[in-house]
């Protein structure tokens, strides 16, 4: 089928963003990226994607704003509590057998998932031996993750989720309330490294024991998903764990053979080595 | 709609289950095109719709999965807490973007992407509901040349959503639930 003018313009815009700024959205799931680009176009007041492209190529100051449309920063702490419960009950006992641990939260957004894991590790007595790598491509999100400050009105939901995850402490032990915001204890990020890393264009990390990458792969097309999953396979230690979002799975992936189901309902996999 | 239809999309909110029970169960198992449904459900509740309708329908009923092709003979429900979208090649996508009209899944998101993928070969149906979701999406379907059907607000359990859809698509067919069921049968007879 021949693409509409709008679709051609979107292809060209994504190509321009890639060539000039090295952010590669060309193989993101199209329907959703198109929706978000339409939103950006209308709210930024452009009459067409071509007009938007012209401005973008000549005014780098426009990029961060556009990135906030192209990437989706929607998250919560202990999102899908049963996932965190499964980590706690099924994965932690294995993690306890290692003297030192490396964990990777890929696509950490504003840090909600990262702090959830950090709190879980503390509750399970693993925080001192664990390093966590928190990565994302959106600089604003990384900054927010590093700050660890959330609107107080989200805390009720976060607390409820935390409790359902099998909490051994109270969420309020980890933040102080301040002018309508919850400021999370900076000790939670003592052993966290934040960095800009793209699952599309960047290379492997070394020897991770657990990679948690939730609700990032759904934004990719098949080909990109396979690349990212290959990257995870290479970045995991032998028998390392990979956790995905509740609607993501390795079932249709070309990389499925490299993993076995560990907690199937929670999309937690374990690296398998064919030797 | 001039082309042979390739898919049906349905959006429903408050009162959805009763309404859908009049429209879907008796459709034959051989119904040749996919039916995609968004129902507003509270986000932290497990989506019980699939089980309920799987028991009652002749058609296969399942929760929509990421990247699967939309096939005939099947009713797909959007999972709770995710938007459901259709790609150009007729495969399904999920996203955890912001709620639209306070809802995730949102009807507008499904309808707009489906209009983009199937153009005039699409029928969109808005049923009972107490908000305005779906009005913009149905309009996108009309603009792409597809067919628009709205449950008659006079008999709908909650008229607000049908009324909003009619306001944005004045040319839409306004039908009672039994007629919507017959419409779906006729749609694929051509
Ligand atoms: C919907 S959020 C998921 C947040 C969190 N993991 C959760 O499940 O709640 C998706 C995140 O993926 C990030 N992202 C998008 N493309 C990426 C890429 N190529 N590499 C790494 N992160 C990416 C976005 O910036 C965003 O922060």
GROMACS .gro file of C-alpha atoms and ligand atoms in nm:
model
  492
    1UNK     CA    1   0.000   0.000   0.000
    2UNK     CA    2   0.121   0.348  -0.080
    3UNK     CA    3   0.177   0.558   0.228
    4UNK     CA    4  -0.007   0.885   0.283
    5UNK     CA    5   0.183   1.212   0.271
    6UNK     CA    6   0.171   1.217   0.649
    7UNK     CA    7   0.331   0.871   0.671
    8UNK     CA    8   0.607   0.974   0.433
    9UNK     CA    9   0.667   1.286   0.640
   10UNK     CA   10   0.689   1.077   0.956
   11UNK     CA   11   0.948   0.848   0.796
   12UNK     CA   12   1.152   1.150   0.696
   13UNK     CA   13   1.121   1.311   1.037
   14UNK     CA   14   1.236   0.995   1.217
   15UNK     CA   15   1.523   0.964   0.971
   16UNK     CA   16   1.623   1.325   1.042
   17UNK     CA   17   1.614   1.266   1.417
   18UNK     CA   18   1.832   0.960   1.369
   19UNK     CA   19   2.086   1.115   1.135
   20UNK     CA   20   2.123   1.441   1.318
   21UNK     CA   21   2.064   1.350   1.682
   22UNK     CA   22   2.134   0.975   1.681
   23UNK     CA   23   1.808   0.885   1.852
   24UNK     CA   24   1.668   0.596   1.657
   25UNK     CA   25   1.288   0.570   1.664
   26UNK     CA   26   1.263   0.432   1.311
   27UNK     CA   27   1.168   0.085   1.426
   28UNK     CA   28   0.939   0.171   1.711
   29UNK     CA   29   0.585   0.029   1.691
   30UNK     CA   30   0.440   0.266   1.440
   31UNK     CA   31   0.081   0.321   1.551
   32UNK     CA   32   0.180   0.447   1.890
   33UNK     CA   33   0.473   0.661   1.774
   34UNK     CA   34   0.242   0.819   1.516
   35UNK     CA   35  -0.013   0.901   1.781
   36UNK     CA   36   0.245   1.069   1.994
   37UNK     CA   37   0.395   1.259   1.700
   38UNK     CA   38   0.050   1.389   1.606
   39UNK     CA   39   0.010   1.510   1.963
   40UNK     CA   40   0.350   1.679   1.952
   41UNK     CA   41   0.274   1.843   1.618
   42UNK     CA   42  -0.057   1.983   1.736
   43UNK     CA   43   0.056   2.095   2.079
   44UNK     CA   44   0.378   2.249   1.947
   45UNK     CA   45   0.174   2.433   1.688
   46UNK     CA   46   0.318   2.299   1.362
   47UNK     CA   47   0.100   2.274   1.053
   48UNK     CA   48   0.285   1.967   0.923
   49UNK     CA   49   0.561   1.720   1.009
   50UNK     CA   50   0.773   1.877   0.737
   51UNK     CA   51   0.753   2.213   0.914
   52UNK     CA   52   0.842   2.040   1.237
   53UNK     CA   53   1.139   1.870   1.075
   54UNK     CA   54   1.277   2.193   0.939
   55UNK     CA   55   1.269   2.358   1.278
   56UNK     CA   56   1.411   2.052   1.451
   57UNK     CA   57   1.713   2.035   1.221
   58UNK     CA   58   1.799   2.398   1.278
   59UNK     CA   59   1.713   2.434   1.644
   60UNK     CA   60   1.856   2.167   1.874
   61UNK     CA   61   1.678   2.332   2.168
   62UNK     CA   62   1.362   2.171   2.037
   63UNK     CA   63   1.486   1.815   2.083
   64UNK     CA   64   1.433   1.761   2.457
   65UNK     CA   65   1.070   1.869   2.432
   66UNK     CA   66   1.010   1.636   2.141
   67UNK     CA   67   1.181   1.346   2.320
   68UNK     CA   68   0.924   1.381   2.593
   69UNK     CA   69   0.659   1.305   2.336
   70UNK     CA   70   0.851   1.028   2.164
   71UNK     CA   71   0.920   0.840   2.485
   72UNK     CA   72   0.649   0.754   2.732
   73UNK     CA   73   0.713   0.831   3.098
   74UNK     CA   74   0.427   0.652   3.263
   75UNK     CA   75   0.518   0.436   3.560
   76UNK     CA   76   0.449   0.365   3.924
   77UNK     CA   77   0.631   0.207   4.215
   78UNK     CA   78   0.582  -0.167   4.250
   79UNK     CA   79   0.371  -0.160   3.935
   80UNK     CA   80   0.214  -0.507   3.908
   81UNK     CA   81   0.285  -0.604   4.270
   82UNK     CA   82   0.275  -0.975   4.183
   83UNK     CA   83   0.588  -0.927   3.970
   84UNK     CA   84   0.779  -0.788   4.266
   85UNK     CA   85   0.638  -1.058   4.488
   86UNK     CA   86   0.771  -1.320   4.246
   87UNK     CA   87   1.113  -1.152   4.245
   88UNK     CA   88   1.108  -1.155   4.623
   89UNK     CA   89   0.993  -1.512   4.667
   90UNK     CA   90   1.148  -1.689   4.370
   91UNK     CA   91   1.445  -1.488   4.244
   92UNK     CA   92   1.589  -1.342   4.566
   93UNK     CA   93   1.679  -1.685   4.709
   94UNK     CA   94   1.904  -1.738   4.405
   95UNK     CA   95   2.049  -1.389   4.429
   96UNK     CA   96   2.140  -1.459   4.791
   97UNK     CA   97   2.387  -1.724   4.677
   98UNK     CA   98   2.613  -1.462   4.511
   99UNK     CA   99   2.865  -1.262   4.716
  100UNK     CA  100   2.820  -0.962   4.487
  101UNK     CA  101   2.540  -0.871   4.253
  102UNK     CA  102   2.474  -0.657   3.950
  103UNK     CA  103   2.125  -0.553   3.850
  104UNK     CA  104   2.009  -0.351   3.553
  105UNK     CA  105   1.687  -0.154   3.525
  106UNK     CA  106   1.664  -0.084   3.152
  107UNK     CA  107   1.423   0.195   3.057
  108UNK     CA  108   1.400   0.319   3.415
  109UNK     CA  109   1.189   0.625   3.332
  110UNK     CA  110   1.155   0.854   3.634
  111UNK     CA  111   1.294   0.587   3.863
  112UNK     CA  112   0.980   0.430   4.009
  113UNK     CA  113   1.087   0.077   3.916
  114UNK     CA  114   1.444   0.143   4.031
  115UNK     CA  115   1.339   0.259   4.381
  116UNK     CA  116   1.102  -0.035   4.406
  117UNK     CA  117   1.390  -0.273   4.344
  118UNK     CA  118   1.624  -0.084   4.573
  119UNK     CA  119   1.366  -0.104   4.854
  120UNK     CA  120   1.308  -0.471   4.787
  121UNK     CA  121   1.682  -0.542   4.804
  122UNK     CA  122   1.702  -0.360   5.136
  123UNK     CA  123   1.414  -0.552   5.277
  124UNK     CA  124   1.579  -0.874   5.170
  125UNK     CA  125   1.919  -0.774   5.308
  126UNK     CA  126   2.088  -0.765   4.969
  127UNK     CA  127   2.147  -0.393   4.929
  128UNK     CA  128   2.506  -0.392   5.048
  129UNK     CA  129   2.624  -0.640   4.795
  130UNK     CA  130   2.429  -0.511   4.497
  131UNK     CA  131   2.513  -0.251   4.233
  132UNK     CA  132   2.220  -0.128   4.026
  133UNK     CA  133   2.255   0.022   3.680
  134UNK     CA  134   1.961   0.241   3.584
  135UNK     CA  135   1.946   0.342   3.219
  136UNK     CA  136   1.717   0.532   2.986
  137UNK     CA  137   1.744   0.742   2.672
  138UNK     CA  138   1.544   1.034   2.803
  139UNK     CA  139   1.771   1.281   2.988
  140UNK     CA  140   1.481   1.445   3.175
  141UNK     CA  141   1.367   1.105   3.298
  142UNK     CA  142   1.719   1.011   3.413
  143UNK     CA  143   1.741   1.336   3.601
  144UNK     CA  144   1.407   1.274   3.769
  145UNK     CA  145   1.518   0.922   3.857
  146UNK     CA  146   1.833   1.059   4.015
  147UNK     CA  147   1.628   1.307   4.217
  148UNK     CA  148   1.379   1.046   4.344
  149UNK     CA  149   1.100   1.294   4.415
  150UNK     CA  150   0.736   1.211   4.344
  151UNK     CA  151   0.408   1.393   4.393
  152UNK     CA  152   0.252   1.297   4.725
  153UNK     CA  153  -0.077   1.213   4.560
  154UNK     CA  154   0.089   0.911   4.398
  155UNK     CA  155   0.212   0.774   4.728
  156UNK     CA  156  -0.112   0.609   4.822
  157UNK     CA  157  -0.104   0.390   4.514
  158UNK     CA  158   0.269   0.323   4.559
  159UNK     CA  159   0.211   0.220   4.921
  160UNK     CA  160  -0.074  -0.009   4.829
  161UNK     CA  161   0.138  -0.173   4.558
  162UNK     CA  162   0.433  -0.207   4.794
  163UNK     CA  163   0.219  -0.382   5.054
  164UNK     CA  164   0.084  -0.624   4.794
  165UNK     CA  165   0.437  -0.708   4.685
  166UNK     CA  166   0.499  -0.879   5.018
  167UNK     CA  167   0.656  -0.576   5.190
  168UNK     CA  168   0.865  -0.631   5.500
  169UNK     CA  169   0.865  -0.262   5.590
  170UNK     CA  170   0.656   0.045   5.537
  171UNK     CA  171   0.709   0.263   5.233
  172UNK     CA  172   0.704   0.566   5.461
  173UNK     CA  173   1.037   0.448   5.605
  174UNK     CA  174   1.197   0.553   5.279
  175UNK     CA  175   1.071   0.902   5.208
  176UNK     CA  176   1.005   1.232   5.376
  177UNK     CA  177   0.707   1.445   5.283
  178UNK     CA  178   0.787   1.796   5.179
  179UNK     CA  179   0.554   2.054   5.022
  180UNK     CA  180   0.330   1.804   4.849
  181UNK     CA  181   0.621   1.589   4.740
  182UNK     CA  182   0.771   1.266   4.864
  183UNK     CA  183   1.149   1.285   4.868
  184UNK     CA  184   1.305   0.939   4.868
  185UNK     CA  185   1.600   0.857   5.091
  186UNK     CA  186   1.921   0.916   4.902
  187UNK     CA  187   2.077   0.613   5.064
  188UNK     CA  188   1.860   0.408   4.832
  189UNK     CA  189   2.073   0.525   4.545
  190UNK     CA  190   2.414   0.497   4.711
  191UNK     CA  191   2.492   0.199   4.493
  192UNK     CA  192   2.309   0.305   4.179
  193UNK     CA  193   2.473   0.418   3.858
  194UNK     CA  194   2.252   0.624   3.627
  195UNK     CA  195   2.339   0.632   3.261
  196UNK     CA  196   2.219   0.722   2.921
  197UNK     CA  197   2.188   0.398   2.729
  198UNK     CA  198   1.974   0.297   2.433
  199UNK     CA  199   1.859  -0.059   2.382
  200UNK     CA  200   1.846   0.021   2.012
  201UNK     CA  201   2.189   0.164   1.944
  202UNK     CA  202   2.416   0.090   2.242
  203UNK     CA  203   2.621  -0.210   2.346
  204UNK     CA  204   2.607  -0.476   2.615
  205UNK     CA  205   2.661  -0.441   2.988
  206UNK     CA  206   2.868  -0.703   3.166
  207UNK     CA  207   2.759  -0.997   3.378
  208UNK     CA  208   2.424  -0.891   3.518
  209UNK     CA  209   2.242  -1.119   3.760
  210UNK     CA  210   1.903  -0.961   3.703
  211UNK     CA  211   1.776  -0.735   3.426
  212UNK     CA  212   1.436  -0.577   3.473
  213UNK     CA  213   1.304  -0.416   3.157
  214UNK     CA  214   0.933  -0.351   3.179
  215UNK     CA  215   0.704  -0.181   2.933
  216UNK     CA  216   0.983  -0.075   2.704
  217UNK     CA  217   0.983  -0.357   2.448
  218UNK     CA  218   0.612  -0.307   2.370
  219UNK     CA  219   0.715   0.017   2.201
  220UNK     CA  220   0.952  -0.163   1.964
  221UNK     CA  221   0.881  -0.355   1.645
  222UNK     CA  222   0.975  -0.724   1.625
  223UNK     CA  223   1.318  -0.664   1.485
  224UNK     CA  224   1.414  -0.417   1.758
  225UNK     CA  225   1.268  -0.642   2.024
  226UNK     CA  226   1.493  -0.920   1.905
  227UNK     CA  227   1.795  -0.693   1.913
  228UNK     CA  228   1.719  -0.583   2.269
  229UNK     CA  229   1.657  -0.936   2.388
  230UNK     CA  230   1.983  -1.048   2.227
  231UNK     CA  231   2.152  -0.766   2.414
  232UNK     CA  232   1.999  -0.887   2.740
  233UNK     CA  233   2.114  -1.240   2.675
  234UNK     CA  234   2.470  -1.125   2.623
  235UNK     CA  235   2.458  -0.895   2.925
  236UNK     CA  236   2.343  -1.165   3.164
  237UNK     CA  237   2.567  -1.386   3.370
  238UNK     CA  238   2.505  -1.759   3.333
  239UNK     CA  239   2.165  -1.840   3.481
  240UNK     CA  240   2.091  -1.468   3.515
  241UNK     CA  241   1.731  -1.348   3.529
  242UNK     CA  242   1.531  -1.129   3.293
  243UNK     CA  243   1.200  -0.971   3.396
  244UNK     CA  244   0.964  -0.816   3.140
  245UNK     CA  245   0.635  -0.624   3.158
  246UNK     CA  246   0.314  -0.813   3.219
  247UNK     CA  247   0.207  -0.800   2.853
  248UNK     CA  248   0.550  -0.866   2.708
  249UNK     CA  249   0.690  -1.207   2.637
  250UNK     CA  250   0.967  -1.396   2.468
  251UNK     CA  251   0.723  -1.638   2.315
  252UNK     CA  252   0.740  -1.500   1.961
  253UNK     CA  253   1.098  -1.381   1.981
  254UNK     CA  254   1.377  -1.516   1.764
  255UNK     CA  255   1.580  -1.519   2.086
  256UNK     CA  256   1.341  -1.741   2.283
  257UNK     CA  257   1.579  -2.037   2.276
  258UNK     CA  258   1.829  -1.844   2.485
  259UNK     CA  259   1.595  -1.833   2.783
  260UNK     CA  260   1.375  -2.061   2.985
  261UNK     CA  261   1.058  -1.967   3.174
  262UNK     CA  262   1.133  -1.906   3.538
  263UNK     CA  263   0.805  -1.761   3.665
  264UNK     CA  264   0.590  -1.786   3.358
  265UNK     CA  265   0.288  -1.578   3.472
  266UNK     CA  266   0.515  -1.292   3.573
  267UNK     CA  267   0.729  -1.295   3.258
  268UNK     CA  268   1.043  -1.375   3.451
  269UNK     CA  269   1.297  -1.571   3.246
  270UNK     CA  270   1.632  -1.727   3.313
  271UNK     CA  271   1.925  -1.728   3.077
  272UNK     CA  272   1.983  -2.069   2.927
  273UNK     CA  273   2.311  -2.172   2.777
  274UNK     CA  274   2.318  -2.440   2.517
  275UNK     CA  275   2.641  -2.616   2.584
  276UNK     CA  276  -1.810   0.170   0.309
  277UNK     CA  277  -1.742   0.042  -0.041
  278UNK     CA  278  -1.467  -0.210   0.014
  279UNK     CA  279  -1.529  -0.545   0.171
  280UNK     CA  280  -1.497  -0.488   0.545
  281UNK     CA  281  -1.180  -0.621   0.704
  282UNK     CA  282  -1.256  -0.557   1.069
  283UNK     CA  283  -1.503  -0.430   1.327
  284UNK     CA  284  -1.410  -0.220   1.630
  285UNK     CA  285  -1.643  -0.172   1.926
  286UNK     CA  286  -1.620   0.064   2.222
  287UNK     CA  287  -1.835   0.046   2.533
  288UNK     CA  288  -1.822   0.176   2.889
  289UNK     CA  289  -2.079   0.179   3.170
  290UNK     CA  290  -2.338  -0.088   3.089
  291UNK     CA  291  -2.097  -0.256   2.846
  292UNK     CA  292  -2.143  -0.616   2.954
  293UNK     CA  293  -2.520  -0.625   2.919
  294UNK     CA  294  -2.502  -0.449   2.583
  295UNK     CA  295  -2.227  -0.671   2.443
  296UNK     CA  296  -2.418  -0.979   2.557
  297UNK     CA  297  -2.692  -0.882   2.313
  298UNK     CA  298  -2.450  -0.821   2.027
  299UNK     CA  299  -2.171  -1.078   2.036
  300UNK     CA  300  -2.271  -1.426   2.161
  301UNK     CA  301  -2.482  -1.535   1.864
  302UNK     CA  302  -2.234  -1.435   1.596
  303UNK     CA  303  -2.132  -1.755   1.416
  304UNK     CA  304  -1.794  -1.916   1.483
  305UNK     CA  305  -1.715  -1.865   1.115
  306UNK     CA  306  -1.754  -1.488   1.131
  307UNK     CA  307  -1.484  -1.399   0.880
  308UNK     CA  308  -1.335  -1.077   1.014
  309UNK     CA  309  -1.178  -0.982   1.348
  310UNK     CA  310  -1.376  -0.792   1.611
  311UNK     CA  311  -1.173  -0.571   1.843
  312UNK     CA  312  -1.334  -0.448   2.161
  313UNK     CA  313  -1.240  -0.183   2.414
  314UNK     CA  314  -1.437  -0.182   2.736
  315UNK     CA  315  -1.350   0.056   3.016
  316UNK     CA  316  -1.261  -0.154   3.319
  317UNK     CA  317  -1.101  -0.045   3.647
  318UNK     CA  318  -0.726  -0.069   3.599
  319UNK     CA  319  -0.633  -0.280   3.897
  320UNK     CA  320  -0.895  -0.544   3.845
  321UNK     CA  321  -0.811  -0.851   3.645
  322UNK     CA  322  -0.984  -0.847   3.314
  323UNK     CA  323  -1.270  -1.092   3.364
  324UNK     CA  324  -1.436  -1.004   3.036
  325UNK     CA  325  -1.251  -1.262   2.835
  326UNK     CA  326  -1.365  -1.550   3.055
  327UNK     CA  327  -1.721  -1.425   3.062
  328UNK     CA  328  -1.754  -1.384   2.688
  329UNK     CA  329  -1.554  -1.694   2.601
  330UNK     CA  330  -1.823  -1.892   2.781
  331UNK     CA  331  -2.109  -1.724   2.599
  332UNK     CA  332  -1.982  -1.666   2.246
  333UNK     CA  333  -1.965  -1.897   1.948
  334UNK     CA  334  -1.665  -1.702   1.827
  335UNK     CA  335  -1.321  -1.748   1.980
  336UNK     CA  336  -1.262  -1.484   2.248
  337UNK     CA  337  -0.921  -1.377   2.374
  338UNK     CA  338  -0.726  -1.093   2.528
  339UNK     CA  339  -0.535  -0.900   2.262
  340UNK     CA  340  -0.163  -0.975   2.267
  341UNK     CA  341   0.120  -0.758   2.156
  342UNK     CA  342   0.222  -0.812   1.789
  343UNK     CA  343  -0.033  -1.080   1.709
  344UNK     CA  344  -0.220  -1.054   1.380
  345UNK     CA  345  -0.592  -0.971   1.405
  346UNK     CA  346  -0.764  -1.274   1.253
  347UNK     CA  347  -1.117  -1.356   1.147
  348UNK     CA  348  -1.324  -1.580   1.372
  349UNK     CA  349  -1.193  -1.403   1.681
  350UNK     CA  350  -1.305  -1.138   1.928
  351UNK     CA  351  -1.016  -0.953   2.089
  352UNK     CA  352  -1.058  -0.761   2.414
  353UNK     CA  353  -0.808  -0.493   2.510
  354UNK     CA  354  -0.627  -0.591   2.834
  355UNK     CA  355  -0.692  -0.366   3.130
  356UNK     CA  356  -0.433  -0.097   3.189
  357UNK     CA  357  -0.304  -0.096   2.830
  358UNK     CA  358  -0.416   0.082   2.516
  359UNK     CA  359  -0.485  -0.140   2.218
  360UNK     CA  360  -0.373  -0.021   1.875
  361UNK     CA  361  -0.370  -0.162   1.523
  362UNK     CA  362  -0.061  -0.143   1.302
  363UNK     CA  363  -0.067  -0.083   0.925
  364UNK     CA  364  -0.016  -0.454   0.862
  365UNK     CA  365  -0.315  -0.551   1.076
  366UNK     CA  366  -0.113  -0.672   1.374
  367UNK     CA  367  -0.200  -0.553   1.725
  368UNK     CA  368   0.008  -0.335   1.956
  369UNK     CA  369  -0.030  -0.248   2.322
  370UNK     CA  370   0.096   0.065   2.489
  371UNK     CA  371   0.111   0.200   2.841
  372UNK     CA  372   0.079   0.564   2.732
  373UNK     CA  373  -0.117   0.805   2.951
  374UNK     CA  374  -0.487   0.731   2.993
  375UNK     CA  375  -0.713   0.914   2.746
  376UNK     CA  376  -1.043   1.046   2.888
  377UNK     CA  377  -0.921   0.894   3.218
  378UNK     CA  378  -0.926   0.552   3.056
  379UNK     CA  379  -0.670   0.298   2.959
  380UNK     CA  380  -0.764   0.127   2.735
  381UNK     CA  381  -0.930   0.414   2.551
  382UNK     CA  382  -1.172   0.372   2.264
  383UNK     CA  383  -1.032   0.671   2.074
  384UNK     CA  384  -0.685   0.517   2.065
  385UNK     CA  385  -0.811   0.191   1.915
  386UNK     CA  386  -1.047   0.358   1.668
  387UNK     CA  387  -0.795   0.612   1.541
  388UNK     CA  388  -0.526   0.354   1.478
  389UNK     CA  389  -0.776   0.111   1.323
  390UNK     CA  390  -0.903   0.385   1.090
  391UNK     CA  391  -0.545   0.441   0.986
  392UNK     CA  392  -0.482   0.073   0.921
  393UNK     CA  393  -0.809  -0.035   0.758
  394UNK     CA  394  -0.949   0.290   0.613
  395UNK     CA  395  -1.283   0.240   0.446
  396UNK     CA  396  -1.282  -0.132   0.513
  397UNK     CA  397  -1.371  -0.078   0.877
  398UNK     CA  398  -1.690  -0.053   1.081
  399UNK     CA  399  -1.685   0.124   1.418
  400UNK     CA  400  -1.954   0.084   1.682
  401UNK     CA  401  -2.012   0.294   1.995
  402UNK     CA  402  -2.230   0.146   2.266
  403UNK     CA  403  -2.352   0.261   2.606
  404UNK     CA  404  -2.128   0.471   2.830
  405UNK     CA  405  -2.118   0.766   3.065
  406UNK     CA  406  -1.829   0.961   2.914
  407UNK     CA  407  -1.715   1.095   2.576
  408UNK     CA  408  -1.451   0.845   2.478
  409UNK     CA  409  -1.494   0.717   2.123
  410UNK     CA  410  -1.643   1.032   1.971
  411UNK     CA  411  -1.314   1.144   1.818
  412UNK     CA  412  -1.224   0.789   1.719
  413UNK     CA  413  -1.552   0.728   1.541
  414UNK     CA  414  -1.502   1.052   1.356
  415UNK     CA  415  -1.161   0.932   1.240
  416UNK     CA  416  -1.328   0.620   1.104
  417UNK     CA  417  -1.586   0.828   0.915
  418UNK     CA  418  -1.314   1.053   0.776
  419UNK     CA  419  -1.124   0.749   0.650
  420UNK     CA  420  -1.439   0.633   0.471
  421UNK     CA  421  -1.544   0.359   0.714
  422UNK     CA  422  -1.889   0.288   0.857
  423UNK     CA  423  -2.009   0.439   1.185
  424UNK     CA  424  -2.276   0.283   1.404
  425UNK     CA  425  -2.400   0.420   1.735
  426UNK     CA  426  -2.629   0.255   1.984
  427UNK     CA  427  -2.958   0.444   1.996
  428UNK     CA  428  -2.925   0.679   2.295
  429UNK     CA  429  -3.299   0.645   2.358
  430UNK     CA  430  -3.257   0.280   2.456
  431UNK     CA  431  -2.892   0.277   2.569
  432UNK     CA  432  -2.834   0.210   2.936
  433UNK     CA  433  -2.609   0.517   2.951
  434UNK     CA  434  -2.675   0.761   2.667
  435UNK     CA  435  -2.384   1.003   2.715
  436UNK     CA  436  -2.129   0.817   2.504
  437UNK     CA  437  -2.368   0.748   2.214
  438UNK     CA  438  -2.482   1.111   2.223
  439UNK     CA  439  -2.125   1.238   2.209
  440UNK     CA  440  -2.050   1.003   1.919
  441UNK     CA  441  -2.359   1.121   1.731
  442UNK     CA  442  -2.265   1.482   1.791
  443UNK     CA  443  -1.926   1.427   1.629
  444UNK     CA  444  -2.061   1.195   1.357
  445UNK     CA  445  -2.412   1.315   1.269
  446UNK     CA  446  -2.426   1.077   0.974
  447UNK     CA  447  -2.370   0.764   1.186
  448UNK     CA  448  -2.634   0.488   1.181
  449UNK     CA  449  -2.830   0.486   1.506
  450UNK     CA  450  -2.945   0.136   1.594
  451UNK     CA  451  -3.084  -0.065   1.885
  452UNK     CA  452  -2.876  -0.357   2.014
  453UNK     CA  453  -3.068  -0.626   1.821
  454UNK     CA  454  -3.025  -0.427   1.501
  455UNK     CA  455  -2.655  -0.390   1.570
  456UNK     CA  456  -2.631  -0.766   1.591
  457UNK     CA  457  -2.812  -0.804   1.256
  458UNK     CA  458  -2.597  -0.529   1.107
  459UNK     CA  459  -2.285  -0.726   1.194
  460UNK     CA  460  -2.428  -1.032   1.020
  461UNK     CA  461  -2.519  -0.838   0.706
  462UNK     CA  462  -2.185  -0.666   0.700
  463UNK     CA  463  -2.007  -0.984   0.599
  464UNK     CA  464  -2.278  -1.128   0.374
  465UNK     CA  465  -2.190  -0.911   0.077
  466LIG     C1  466   0.658   0.326   2.981
  466LIG     S1  467   0.818   0.359   3.043
  466LIG     C2  468   0.845   0.219   3.145
  466LIG     C3  469   0.886   0.256   3.282
  466LIG     C4  470   0.904   0.140   3.381
  466LIG     N1  471   1.006   0.047   3.335
  466LIG     C5  472   0.773   0.070   3.408
  466LIG     O1  473   0.750  -0.041   3.359
  466LIG     O2  474   0.690   0.127   3.477
  466LIG     C6  475   0.924   0.333   2.903
  466LIG     C7  476   1.065   0.389   2.920
  466LIG     O3  477   1.151   0.336   2.819
  466LIG     C8  478   1.240   0.436   2.777
  466LIG     N2  479   1.293   0.402   2.646
  466LIG     C9  480   1.235   0.421   2.524
  466LIG     N3  481   1.317   0.380   2.427
  466LIG    C10  482   1.430   0.332   2.487
  466LIG    C11  483   1.552   0.277   2.438
  466LIG     N4  484   1.575   0.263   2.308
  466LIG     N5  485   1.646   0.237   2.528
  466LIG    C12  486   1.624   0.253   2.662
  466LIG     N6  487   1.511   0.306   2.712
  466LIG    C13  488   1.415   0.346   2.626
  466LIG    C14  489   1.154   0.561   2.782
  466LIG     O4  490   1.231   0.679   2.783
  466LIG    C15  491   1.072   0.540   2.908
  466LIG     O5  492   1.139   0.593   3.019
   0.00000   0.00000   0.00000
